[in-house]
Structure formats: C-alpha cells, structure tokens
Tab-separated table of C-alpha atoms in Angstrom:
chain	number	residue	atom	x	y	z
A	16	UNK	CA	2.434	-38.601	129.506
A	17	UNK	CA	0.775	-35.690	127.344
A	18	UNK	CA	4.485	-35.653	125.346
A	19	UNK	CA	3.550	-39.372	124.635
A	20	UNK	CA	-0.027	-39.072	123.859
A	21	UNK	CA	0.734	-36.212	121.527
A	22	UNK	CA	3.417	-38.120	119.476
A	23	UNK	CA	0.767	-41.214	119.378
A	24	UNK	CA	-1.494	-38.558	117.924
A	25	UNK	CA	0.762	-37.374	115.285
A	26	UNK	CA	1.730	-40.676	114.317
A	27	UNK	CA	-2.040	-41.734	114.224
A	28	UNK	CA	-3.168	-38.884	111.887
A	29	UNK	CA	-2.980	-39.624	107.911
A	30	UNK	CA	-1.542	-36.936	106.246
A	31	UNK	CA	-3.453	-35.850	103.241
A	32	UNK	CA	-2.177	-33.858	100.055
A	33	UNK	CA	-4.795	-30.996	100.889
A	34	UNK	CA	-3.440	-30.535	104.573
A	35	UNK	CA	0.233	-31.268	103.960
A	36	UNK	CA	1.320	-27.827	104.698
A	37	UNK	CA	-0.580	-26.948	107.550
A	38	UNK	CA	0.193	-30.076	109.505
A	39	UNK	CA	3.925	-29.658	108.883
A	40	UNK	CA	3.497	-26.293	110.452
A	41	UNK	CA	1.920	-27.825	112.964
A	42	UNK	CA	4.413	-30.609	113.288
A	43	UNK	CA	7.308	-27.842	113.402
A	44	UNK	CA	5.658	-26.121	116.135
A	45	UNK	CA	5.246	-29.179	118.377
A	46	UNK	CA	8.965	-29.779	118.215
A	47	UNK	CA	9.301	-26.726	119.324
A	48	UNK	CA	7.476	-27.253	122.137
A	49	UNK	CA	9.252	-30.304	122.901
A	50	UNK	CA	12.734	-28.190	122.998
A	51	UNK	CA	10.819	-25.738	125.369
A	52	UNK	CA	9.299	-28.689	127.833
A	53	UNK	CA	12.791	-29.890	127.910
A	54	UNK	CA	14.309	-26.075	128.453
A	55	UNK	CA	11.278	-26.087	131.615
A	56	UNK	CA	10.105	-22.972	129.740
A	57	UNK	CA	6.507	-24.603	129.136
A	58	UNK	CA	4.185	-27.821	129.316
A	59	UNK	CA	5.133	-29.855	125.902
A	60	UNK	CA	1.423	-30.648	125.488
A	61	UNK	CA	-0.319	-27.229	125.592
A	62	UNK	CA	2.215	-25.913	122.947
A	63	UNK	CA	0.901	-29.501	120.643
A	64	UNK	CA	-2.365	-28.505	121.130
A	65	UNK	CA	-1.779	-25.289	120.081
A	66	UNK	CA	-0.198	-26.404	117.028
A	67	UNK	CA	-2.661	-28.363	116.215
A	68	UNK	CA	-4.825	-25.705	115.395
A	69	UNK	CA	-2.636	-23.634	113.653
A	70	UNK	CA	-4.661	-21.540	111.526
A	71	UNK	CA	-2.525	-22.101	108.926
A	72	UNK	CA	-4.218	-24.161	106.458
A	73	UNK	CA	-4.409	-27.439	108.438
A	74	UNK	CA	-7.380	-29.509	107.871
A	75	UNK	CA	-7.238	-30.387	111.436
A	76	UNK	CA	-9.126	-26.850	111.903
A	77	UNK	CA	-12.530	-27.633	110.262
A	78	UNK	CA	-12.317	-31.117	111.361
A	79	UNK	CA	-16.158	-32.193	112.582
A	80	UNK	CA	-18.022	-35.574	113.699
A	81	UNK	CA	-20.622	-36.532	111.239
A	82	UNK	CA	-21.598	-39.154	113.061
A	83	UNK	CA	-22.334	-36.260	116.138
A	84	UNK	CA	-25.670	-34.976	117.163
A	85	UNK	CA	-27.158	-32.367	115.551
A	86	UNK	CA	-25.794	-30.195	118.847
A	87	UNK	CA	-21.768	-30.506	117.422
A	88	UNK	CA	-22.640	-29.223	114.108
A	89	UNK	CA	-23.951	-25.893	113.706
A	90	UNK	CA	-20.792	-23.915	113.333
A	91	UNK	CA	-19.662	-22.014	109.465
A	92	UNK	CA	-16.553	-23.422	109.236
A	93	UNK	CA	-15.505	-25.472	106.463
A	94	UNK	CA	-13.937	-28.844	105.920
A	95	UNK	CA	-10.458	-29.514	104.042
A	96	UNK	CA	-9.839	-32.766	104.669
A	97	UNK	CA	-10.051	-35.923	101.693
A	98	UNK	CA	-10.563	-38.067	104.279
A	99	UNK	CA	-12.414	-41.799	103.366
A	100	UNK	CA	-15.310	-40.687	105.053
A	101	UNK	CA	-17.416	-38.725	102.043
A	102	UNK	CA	-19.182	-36.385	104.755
A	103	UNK	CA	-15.929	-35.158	105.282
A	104	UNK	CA	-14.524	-35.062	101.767
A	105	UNK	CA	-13.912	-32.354	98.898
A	106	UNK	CA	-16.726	-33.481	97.362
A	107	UNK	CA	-19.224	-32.996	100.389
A	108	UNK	CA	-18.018	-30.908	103.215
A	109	UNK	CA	-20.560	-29.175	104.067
A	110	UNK	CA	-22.795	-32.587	104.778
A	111	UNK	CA	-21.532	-32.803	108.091
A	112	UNK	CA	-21.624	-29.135	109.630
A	113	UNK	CA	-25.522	-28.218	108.285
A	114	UNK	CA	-27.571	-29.307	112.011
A	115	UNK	CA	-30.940	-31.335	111.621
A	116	UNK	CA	-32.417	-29.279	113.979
A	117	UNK	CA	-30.639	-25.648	113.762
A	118	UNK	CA	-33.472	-23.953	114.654
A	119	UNK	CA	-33.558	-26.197	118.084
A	120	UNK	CA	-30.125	-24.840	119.147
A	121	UNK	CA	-29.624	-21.461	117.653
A	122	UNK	CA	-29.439	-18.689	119.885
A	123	UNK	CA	-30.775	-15.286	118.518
A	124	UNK	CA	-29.367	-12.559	120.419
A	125	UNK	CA	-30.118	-8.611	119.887
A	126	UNK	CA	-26.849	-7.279	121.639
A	127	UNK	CA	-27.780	-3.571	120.495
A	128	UNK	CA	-31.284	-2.368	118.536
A	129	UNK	CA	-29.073	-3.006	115.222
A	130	UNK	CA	-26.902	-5.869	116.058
A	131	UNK	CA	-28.051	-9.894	116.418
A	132	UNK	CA	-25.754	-12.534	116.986
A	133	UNK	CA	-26.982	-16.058	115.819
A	134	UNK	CA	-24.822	-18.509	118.301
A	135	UNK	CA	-24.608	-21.965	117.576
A	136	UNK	CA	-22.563	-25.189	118.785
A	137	UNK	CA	-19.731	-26.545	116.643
A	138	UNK	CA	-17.190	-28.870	117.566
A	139	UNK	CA	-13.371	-28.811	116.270
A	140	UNK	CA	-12.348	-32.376	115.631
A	141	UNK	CA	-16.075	-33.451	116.579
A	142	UNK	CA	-14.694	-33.380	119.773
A	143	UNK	CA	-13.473	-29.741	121.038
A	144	UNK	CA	-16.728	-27.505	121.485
A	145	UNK	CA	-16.211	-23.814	120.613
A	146	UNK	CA	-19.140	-22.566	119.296
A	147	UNK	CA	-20.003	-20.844	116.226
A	148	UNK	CA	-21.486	-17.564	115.309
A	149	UNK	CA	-22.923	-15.277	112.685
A	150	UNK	CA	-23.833	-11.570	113.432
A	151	UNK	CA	-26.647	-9.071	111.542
A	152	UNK	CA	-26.267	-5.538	111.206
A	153	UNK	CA	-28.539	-2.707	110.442
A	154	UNK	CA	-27.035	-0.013	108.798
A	155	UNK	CA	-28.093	3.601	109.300
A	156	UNK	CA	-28.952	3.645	105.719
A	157	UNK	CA	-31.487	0.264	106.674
A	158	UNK	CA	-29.400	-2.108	104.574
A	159	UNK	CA	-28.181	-5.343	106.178
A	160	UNK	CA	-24.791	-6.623	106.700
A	161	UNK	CA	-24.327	-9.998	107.300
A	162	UNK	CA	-20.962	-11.053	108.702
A	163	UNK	CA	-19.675	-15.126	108.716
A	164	UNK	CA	-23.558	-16.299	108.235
A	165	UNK	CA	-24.637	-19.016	110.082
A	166	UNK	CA	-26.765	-21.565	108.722
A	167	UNK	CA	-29.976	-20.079	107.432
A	168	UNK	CA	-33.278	-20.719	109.242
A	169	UNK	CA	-36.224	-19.730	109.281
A	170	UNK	CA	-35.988	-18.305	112.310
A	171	UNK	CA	-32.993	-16.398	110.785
A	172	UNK	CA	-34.831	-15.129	107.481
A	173	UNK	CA	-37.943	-14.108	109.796
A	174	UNK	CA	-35.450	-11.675	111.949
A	175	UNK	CA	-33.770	-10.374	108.717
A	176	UNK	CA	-37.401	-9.527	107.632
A	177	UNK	CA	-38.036	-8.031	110.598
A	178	UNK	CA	-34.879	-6.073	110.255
A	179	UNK	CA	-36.023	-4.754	107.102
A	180	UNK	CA	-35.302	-7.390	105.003
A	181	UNK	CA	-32.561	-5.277	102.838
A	182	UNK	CA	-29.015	-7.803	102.904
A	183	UNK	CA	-26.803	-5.738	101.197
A	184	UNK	CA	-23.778	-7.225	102.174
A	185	UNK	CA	-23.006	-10.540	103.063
A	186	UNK	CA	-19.171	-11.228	104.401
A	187	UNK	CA	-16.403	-13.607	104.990
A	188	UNK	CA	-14.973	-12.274	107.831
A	189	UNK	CA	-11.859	-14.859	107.043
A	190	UNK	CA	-10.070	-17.665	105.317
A	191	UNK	CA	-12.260	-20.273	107.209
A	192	UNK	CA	-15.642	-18.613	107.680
A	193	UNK	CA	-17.089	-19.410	104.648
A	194	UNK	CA	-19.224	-22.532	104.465
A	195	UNK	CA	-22.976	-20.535	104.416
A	196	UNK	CA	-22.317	-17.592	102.049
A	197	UNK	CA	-24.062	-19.254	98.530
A	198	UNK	CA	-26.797	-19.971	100.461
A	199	UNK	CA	-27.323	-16.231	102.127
A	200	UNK	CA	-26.535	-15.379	98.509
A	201	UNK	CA	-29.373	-17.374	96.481
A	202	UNK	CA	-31.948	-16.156	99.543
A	203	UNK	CA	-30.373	-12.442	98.998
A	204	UNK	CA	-29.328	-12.085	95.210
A	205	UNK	CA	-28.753	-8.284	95.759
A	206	UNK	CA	-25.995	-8.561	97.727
A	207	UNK	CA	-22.816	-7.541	97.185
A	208	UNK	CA	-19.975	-10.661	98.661
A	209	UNK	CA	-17.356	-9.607	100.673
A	210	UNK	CA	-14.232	-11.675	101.545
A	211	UNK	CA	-10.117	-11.864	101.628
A	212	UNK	CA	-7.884	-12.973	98.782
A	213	UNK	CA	-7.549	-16.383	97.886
A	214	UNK	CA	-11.369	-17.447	99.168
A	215	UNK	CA	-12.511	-17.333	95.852
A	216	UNK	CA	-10.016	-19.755	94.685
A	217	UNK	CA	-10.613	-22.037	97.003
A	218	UNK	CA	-14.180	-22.017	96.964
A	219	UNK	CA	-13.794	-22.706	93.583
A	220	UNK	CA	-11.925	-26.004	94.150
A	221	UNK	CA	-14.645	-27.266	96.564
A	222	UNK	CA	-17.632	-26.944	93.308
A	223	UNK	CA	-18.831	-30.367	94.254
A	224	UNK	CA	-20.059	-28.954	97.804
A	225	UNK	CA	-22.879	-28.527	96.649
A	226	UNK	CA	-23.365	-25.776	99.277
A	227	UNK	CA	-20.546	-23.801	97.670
A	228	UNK	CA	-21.789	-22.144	94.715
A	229	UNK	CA	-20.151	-20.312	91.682
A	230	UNK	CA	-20.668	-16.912	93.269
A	231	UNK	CA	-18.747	-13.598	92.688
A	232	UNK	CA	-16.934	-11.804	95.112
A	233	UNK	CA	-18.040	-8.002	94.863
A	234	UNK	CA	-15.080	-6.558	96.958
A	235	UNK	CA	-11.872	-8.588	97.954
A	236	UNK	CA	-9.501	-7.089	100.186
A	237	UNK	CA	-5.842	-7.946	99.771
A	238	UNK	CA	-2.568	-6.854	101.467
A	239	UNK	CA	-1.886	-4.338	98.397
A	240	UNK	CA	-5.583	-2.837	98.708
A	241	UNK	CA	-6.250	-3.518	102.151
A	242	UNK	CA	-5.707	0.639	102.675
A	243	UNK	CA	-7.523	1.820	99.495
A	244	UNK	CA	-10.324	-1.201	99.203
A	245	UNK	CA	-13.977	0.296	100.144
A	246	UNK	CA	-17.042	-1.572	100.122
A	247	UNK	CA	-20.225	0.716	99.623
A	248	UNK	CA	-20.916	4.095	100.603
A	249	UNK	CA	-23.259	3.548	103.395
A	250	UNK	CA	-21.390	0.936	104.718
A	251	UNK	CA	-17.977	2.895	104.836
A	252	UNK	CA	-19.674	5.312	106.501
A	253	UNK	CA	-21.081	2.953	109.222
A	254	UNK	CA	-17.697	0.812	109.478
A	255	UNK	CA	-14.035	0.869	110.184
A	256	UNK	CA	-12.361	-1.981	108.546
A	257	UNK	CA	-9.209	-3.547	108.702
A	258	UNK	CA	-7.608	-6.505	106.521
A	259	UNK	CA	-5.306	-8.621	109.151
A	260	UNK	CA	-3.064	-10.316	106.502
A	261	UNK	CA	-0.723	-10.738	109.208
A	262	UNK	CA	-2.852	-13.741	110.829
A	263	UNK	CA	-2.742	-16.929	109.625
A	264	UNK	CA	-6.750	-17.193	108.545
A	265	UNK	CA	-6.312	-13.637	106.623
A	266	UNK	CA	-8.670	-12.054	108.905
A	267	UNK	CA	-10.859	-9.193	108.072
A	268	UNK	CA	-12.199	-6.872	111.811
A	269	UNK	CA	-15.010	-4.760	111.566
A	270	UNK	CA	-16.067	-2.082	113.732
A	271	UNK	CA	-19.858	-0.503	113.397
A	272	UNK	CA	-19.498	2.806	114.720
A	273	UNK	CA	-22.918	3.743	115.419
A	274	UNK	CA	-22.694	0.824	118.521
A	275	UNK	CA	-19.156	1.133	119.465
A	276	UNK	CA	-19.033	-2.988	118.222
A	277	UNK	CA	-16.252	-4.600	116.930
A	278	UNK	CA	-16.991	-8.401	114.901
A	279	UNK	CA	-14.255	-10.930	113.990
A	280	UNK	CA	-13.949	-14.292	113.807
A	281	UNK	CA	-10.509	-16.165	114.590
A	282	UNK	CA	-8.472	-12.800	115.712
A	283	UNK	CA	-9.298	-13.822	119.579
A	284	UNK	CA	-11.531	-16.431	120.879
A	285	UNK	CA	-13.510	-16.121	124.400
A	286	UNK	CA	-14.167	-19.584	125.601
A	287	UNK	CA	-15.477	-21.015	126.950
A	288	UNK	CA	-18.923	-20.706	124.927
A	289	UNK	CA	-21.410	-20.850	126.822
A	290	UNK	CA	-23.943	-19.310	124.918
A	291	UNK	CA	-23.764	-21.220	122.070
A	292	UNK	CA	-24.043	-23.878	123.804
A	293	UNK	CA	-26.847	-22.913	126.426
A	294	UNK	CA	-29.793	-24.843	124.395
A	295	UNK	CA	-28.429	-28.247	124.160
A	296	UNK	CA	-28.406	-31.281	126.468
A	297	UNK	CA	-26.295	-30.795	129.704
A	298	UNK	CA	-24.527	-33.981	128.035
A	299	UNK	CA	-23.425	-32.241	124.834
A	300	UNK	CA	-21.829	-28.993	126.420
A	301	UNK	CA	-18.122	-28.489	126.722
A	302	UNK	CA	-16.963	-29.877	130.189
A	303	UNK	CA	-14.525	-32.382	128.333
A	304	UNK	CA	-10.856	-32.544	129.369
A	305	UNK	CA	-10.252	-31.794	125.729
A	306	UNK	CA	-12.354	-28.898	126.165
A	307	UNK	CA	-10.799	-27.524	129.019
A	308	UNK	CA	-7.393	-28.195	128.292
A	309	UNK	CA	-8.225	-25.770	124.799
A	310	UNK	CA	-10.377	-23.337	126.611
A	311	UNK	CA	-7.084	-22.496	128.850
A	312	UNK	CA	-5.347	-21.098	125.586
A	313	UNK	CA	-8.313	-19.496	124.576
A	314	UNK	CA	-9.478	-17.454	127.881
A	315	UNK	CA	-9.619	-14.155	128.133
A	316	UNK	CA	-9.702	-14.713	132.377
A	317	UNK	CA	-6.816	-13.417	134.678
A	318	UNK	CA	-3.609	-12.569	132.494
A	319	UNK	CA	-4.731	-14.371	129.438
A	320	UNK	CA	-0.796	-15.625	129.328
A	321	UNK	CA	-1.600	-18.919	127.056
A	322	UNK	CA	-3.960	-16.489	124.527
A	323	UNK	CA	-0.882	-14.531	124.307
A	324	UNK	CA	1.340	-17.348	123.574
A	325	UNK	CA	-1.467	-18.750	121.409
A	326	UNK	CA	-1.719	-15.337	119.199
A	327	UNK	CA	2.185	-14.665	118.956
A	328	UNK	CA	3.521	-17.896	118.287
A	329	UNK	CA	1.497	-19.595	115.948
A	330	UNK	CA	-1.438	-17.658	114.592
A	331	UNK	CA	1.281	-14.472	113.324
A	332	UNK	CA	2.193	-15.386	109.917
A	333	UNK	CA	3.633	-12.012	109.889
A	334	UNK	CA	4.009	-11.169	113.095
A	335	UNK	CA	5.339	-7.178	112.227
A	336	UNK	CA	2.198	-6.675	109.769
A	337	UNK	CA	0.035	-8.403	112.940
A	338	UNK	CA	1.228	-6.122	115.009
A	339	UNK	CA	0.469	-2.869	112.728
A	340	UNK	CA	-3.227	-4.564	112.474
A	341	UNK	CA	-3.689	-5.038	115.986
A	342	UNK	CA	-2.301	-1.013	117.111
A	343	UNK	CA	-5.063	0.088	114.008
A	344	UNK	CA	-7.964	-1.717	115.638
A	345	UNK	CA	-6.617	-0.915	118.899
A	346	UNK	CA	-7.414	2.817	118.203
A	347	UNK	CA	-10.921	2.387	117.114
A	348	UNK	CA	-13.624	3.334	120.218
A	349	UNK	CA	-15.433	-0.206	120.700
A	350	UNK	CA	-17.142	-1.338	123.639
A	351	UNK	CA	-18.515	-4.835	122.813
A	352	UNK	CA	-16.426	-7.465	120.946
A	353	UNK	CA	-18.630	-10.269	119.079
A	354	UNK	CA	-16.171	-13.493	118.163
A	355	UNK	CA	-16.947	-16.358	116.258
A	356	UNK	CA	-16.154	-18.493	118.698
A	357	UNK	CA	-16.762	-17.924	122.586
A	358	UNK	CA	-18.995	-15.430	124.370
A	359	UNK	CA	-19.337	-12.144	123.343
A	360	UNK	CA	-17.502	-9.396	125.523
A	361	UNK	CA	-19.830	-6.236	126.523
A	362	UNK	CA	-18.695	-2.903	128.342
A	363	UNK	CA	-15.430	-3.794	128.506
A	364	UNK	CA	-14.184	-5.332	125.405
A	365	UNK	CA	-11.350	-2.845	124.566
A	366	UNK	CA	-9.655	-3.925	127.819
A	367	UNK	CA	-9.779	-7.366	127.203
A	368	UNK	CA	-8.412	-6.519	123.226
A	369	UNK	CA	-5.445	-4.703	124.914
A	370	UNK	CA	-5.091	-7.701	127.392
A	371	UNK	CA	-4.954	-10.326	125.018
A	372	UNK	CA	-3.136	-8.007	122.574
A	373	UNK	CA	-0.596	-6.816	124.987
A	374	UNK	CA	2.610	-7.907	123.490
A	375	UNK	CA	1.345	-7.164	119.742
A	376	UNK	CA	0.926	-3.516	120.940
A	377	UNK	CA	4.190	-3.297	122.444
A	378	UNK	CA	5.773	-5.451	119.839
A	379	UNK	CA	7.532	-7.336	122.100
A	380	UNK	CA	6.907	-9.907	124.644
C-alpha cells in the first residue's frame, strides 16, 4: 500500500526545471528503497519519505501551504519551486512563509542569560509540521549574533534591545536557512552577513522576492577556507565553527563556548516540535499520520536507528568529509544542542550527538 501511494505521489508531482536535480536524487533513492523492501531489509515507504526530503536541492524541501493558517507558516526556510501558484513562485517566495500573526505564535525562549531561541511553526509541504527556529547570542564582547533569523517582530527587536541592541553578526547557518536575513540586515545595517558558498548566488536569482535583497556577504565559508575562514575577533573568540560541506544543505555548526551550546539547523532534527508548536490551536499541532510517520526518522528517542539511516544515506553528499565534520564537532564540550527544527536538547545533548552520530564517528555502520 505505502509502495503504491508513493509511486502515485511521484507520478502526481510536476517536475520543474528549478527542482530537476533534487527530485531525481530523490527519485534514485526511492528505487533504492524499493530494491531494499523487496531484499526485507526495510519498509519501501519510510526510505520514499526520506527521499523526499533529500536536502539536496529539491524544491520539495521548502514546499509550504499558502492557503494555511498563519500557525503553518512561521518557519525561515525558503521556497524553490516555479510552481503556478505565484505565492509559491521565484518571483514571490517568501509571500507564503511571513505569518499574519508571528507575534501570536512565536515562542521566546532564554535557554542561558546569553542565548534566546525564537521557535515558531512551519510546515514542510504545508502539511508536515517541524517547526522553525532562530537563536540570539550575546557575545562576551556585548555584540549580537544572530543565527538563521526568524521573522522579525517586534517582540523580537524589543529582546535584541534589551540584549543590548549591538547585531553584529547575522548568519545563514545553511543552504536553506535563508529567507529573513535582508530584513535583519536593513533593521541592523552594521552587521557583518555570514553564510556558505553558493547562497549568494542563489539569493541573487530570487531578486524579485522582494524579501531577498541585494546584500553582501561579509564572510563566506567554503570547503577550501572552511579551516582558515574567521569571522571577527570577538566572535572567534566566543565560537568554534565548523563548515559541514559534507551535508547536503552545506551546513555551517556553531558552538558558543562561554554556554557549552552548540546551534545548527538541518545537521539533526529533534521532533517532534513541540515547542514551536505549543501556542497554536490543539487543531494545528503535529499529530498527523504524515507527521508521525516523519517524526520516526527524525527522533532522537531509543536507538535513533531511522535518524541514522536518515543522516547516512541521503543527507551525506560526501559521506568521508561528513564524517571528518561530525568527529570535529564531536570534540567540542557542549551541553545543550539548539536545532532548527525540533526541541532543543539540554544537559545531555552531546550524548544524543554521539547517538545519532554513531556510525559517522565510527565511519562505518
């Protein structure tokens, strides 16, 4: 049944020009699973769900429902898709992910004195609720550091004010988490913009957005830098950093030091999110089957076996330089682990890295 709903799916789904690539990876990596449901070495559907968010490229990833309530579309992702539908097109992606209401369903959270989480609902597909998230820092020097901003509120701009005010650095954190930046840079013109290769490019193809502004990238880390780059001296000395070129979304982990806290986006999830989603309607809250069925390759509970599978099948676009990234964050001394997507994991978030990590540090299953 869920071999035959996927390949109705598949079939269903117009292939664009701008998501070609990533849905033939995707496309690949269901046949695969196919193969392996036939072998009896796993369930054909969970490995098509899988690959159906590859991280890759595919459109499918950004995918939200304009036509959702303001609770489904708070997240920063960004939209690839031509699709018919302008909300969803090049020239006007952003339409459908900026909330009517943010301030009604953002969640400001100080997990330390210096770090403050701004959690938010957002739906993959319009349909599959993960969450979104933007996180604050204070430096020890009192500048800010703003990592994957969230929509900007005025909620938001009254806690960076009471933070000091001082954004100093406002950063992509990957290929995806993006969508927010122009506006945390008109609001914040002193601040230097910090992302991975090839974001500038394609924010520069998206220049009818007219959320995406023309704005320079002050530090850009690529794989031939990514051991040299640095960022700013107060911030180096606050921050370990580490480019994941390895991963599909060319991820960028940070770890602040002072708080023993690590921030990512799409490196691990840690559904389901409850957070984000503790301030809308019980009716708009993830409980669907489509939600649970994703939420079981993106748990971090009992063995974590499908995040495994998840991470070392099809988000390693170079699974040997992945694995090098993973054993360099692995060393840093972090307690807490703040994701874009799922709760946040405090006291014990190393073990759960390790966990979900396990075959990356051994480099081998």
């Amino acid at each position: 049944m869920f071999r035959a709903r996927a390949a109705q799916t598949w079939r269903s789904r117009r292939v664009t020009a701008s998501s070609f690539s990533g849905r033939v990876i995707a496309r690949r990596r269901y046949c695969r699973g196919q193969s392996r449901a036939r072998a009896g070495q796993e369930p054909a559907w969970s490995t098509w769900t899988a690959g159906s968010f590859a991280l890759g490229g595919a459109a499918s990833h950004n995918i939200v429902d304009s036509s959702s309530s303001s609770g489904n579309r708070n997240g920063n992702h960004e939209d690839d898709d031509d699709d018919d539908d302008d909300s969803l097109s090049t020239n006007n992606m952003s339409a459908s992910l900026i909330p009517a209401n943010p301030d009604d369903v953002m969640v400001i959270r100080h997990v330390t004195p210096n770090v403050v989480t701004f959690s938010v609902p957002f739906s993959r597909f319009g349909r599959i609720k993960i969450g979104g998230r933007g996180t604050l820092v204070k430096l020890t020097s009192g500048s800010l550091a703003v990592f994957s901003p969230a929509a900007l509120t005025e909620e938001s701009k009254a806690k960076v004010a009471e933070l000091g005010g001082q954004v100093a650095y406002i950063v992509a954190l990957d290929f995806e988490h993006h969508i927010f930046i122009s506006e945390w840079a008109k609001q914040y013109p002193g601040a230097k913009i910090i992302g991975p290769e090839g974001l500038l490019e394609k924010r520069a193809k998206q220049h009818k957005d007219p959320k995406i502004n023309n704005d320079s990238f002050a530090v850009v880390f690529t794989k031939a830098n990514k051991h040299s780059v640095k960022i700013g001296d107060d911030f180096d000395a606050d921050f370990d950093y580490e480019y994941v070129d390895g991963h599909a979304n060319k991820e960028i982990v940070f770890h602040y030091k002072p708080d023993r806290v690590l921030i990512e986006a799409d490196l691990m999830f840690n559904l389901p999110a409850v957070e984000q989603y503790s301030r809308v309607p019980d009716g708009q809250k993830p409980g669907g089957l489509a939600d649970r069925l994703f939420q079981s390759t993106q748990s971090t509970a009992g063995d974590a076996t499908w995040m495994k599978r998840f991470n070392w099948y099809l988000t390693a676009k170079d699974r040997p330089s992945l694995n090098e990234s993973v054993k360099r964050i692995d060393q840093w001394d972090f307690t807490t682990l703040i994701p874009c997507h799922g709760d946040v994991i405090e006291g014990n978030a190393k073990d759960m890295f390790r966990k979900v990590f396990q075959w990356h540090l051994q480099g081998k299953k």
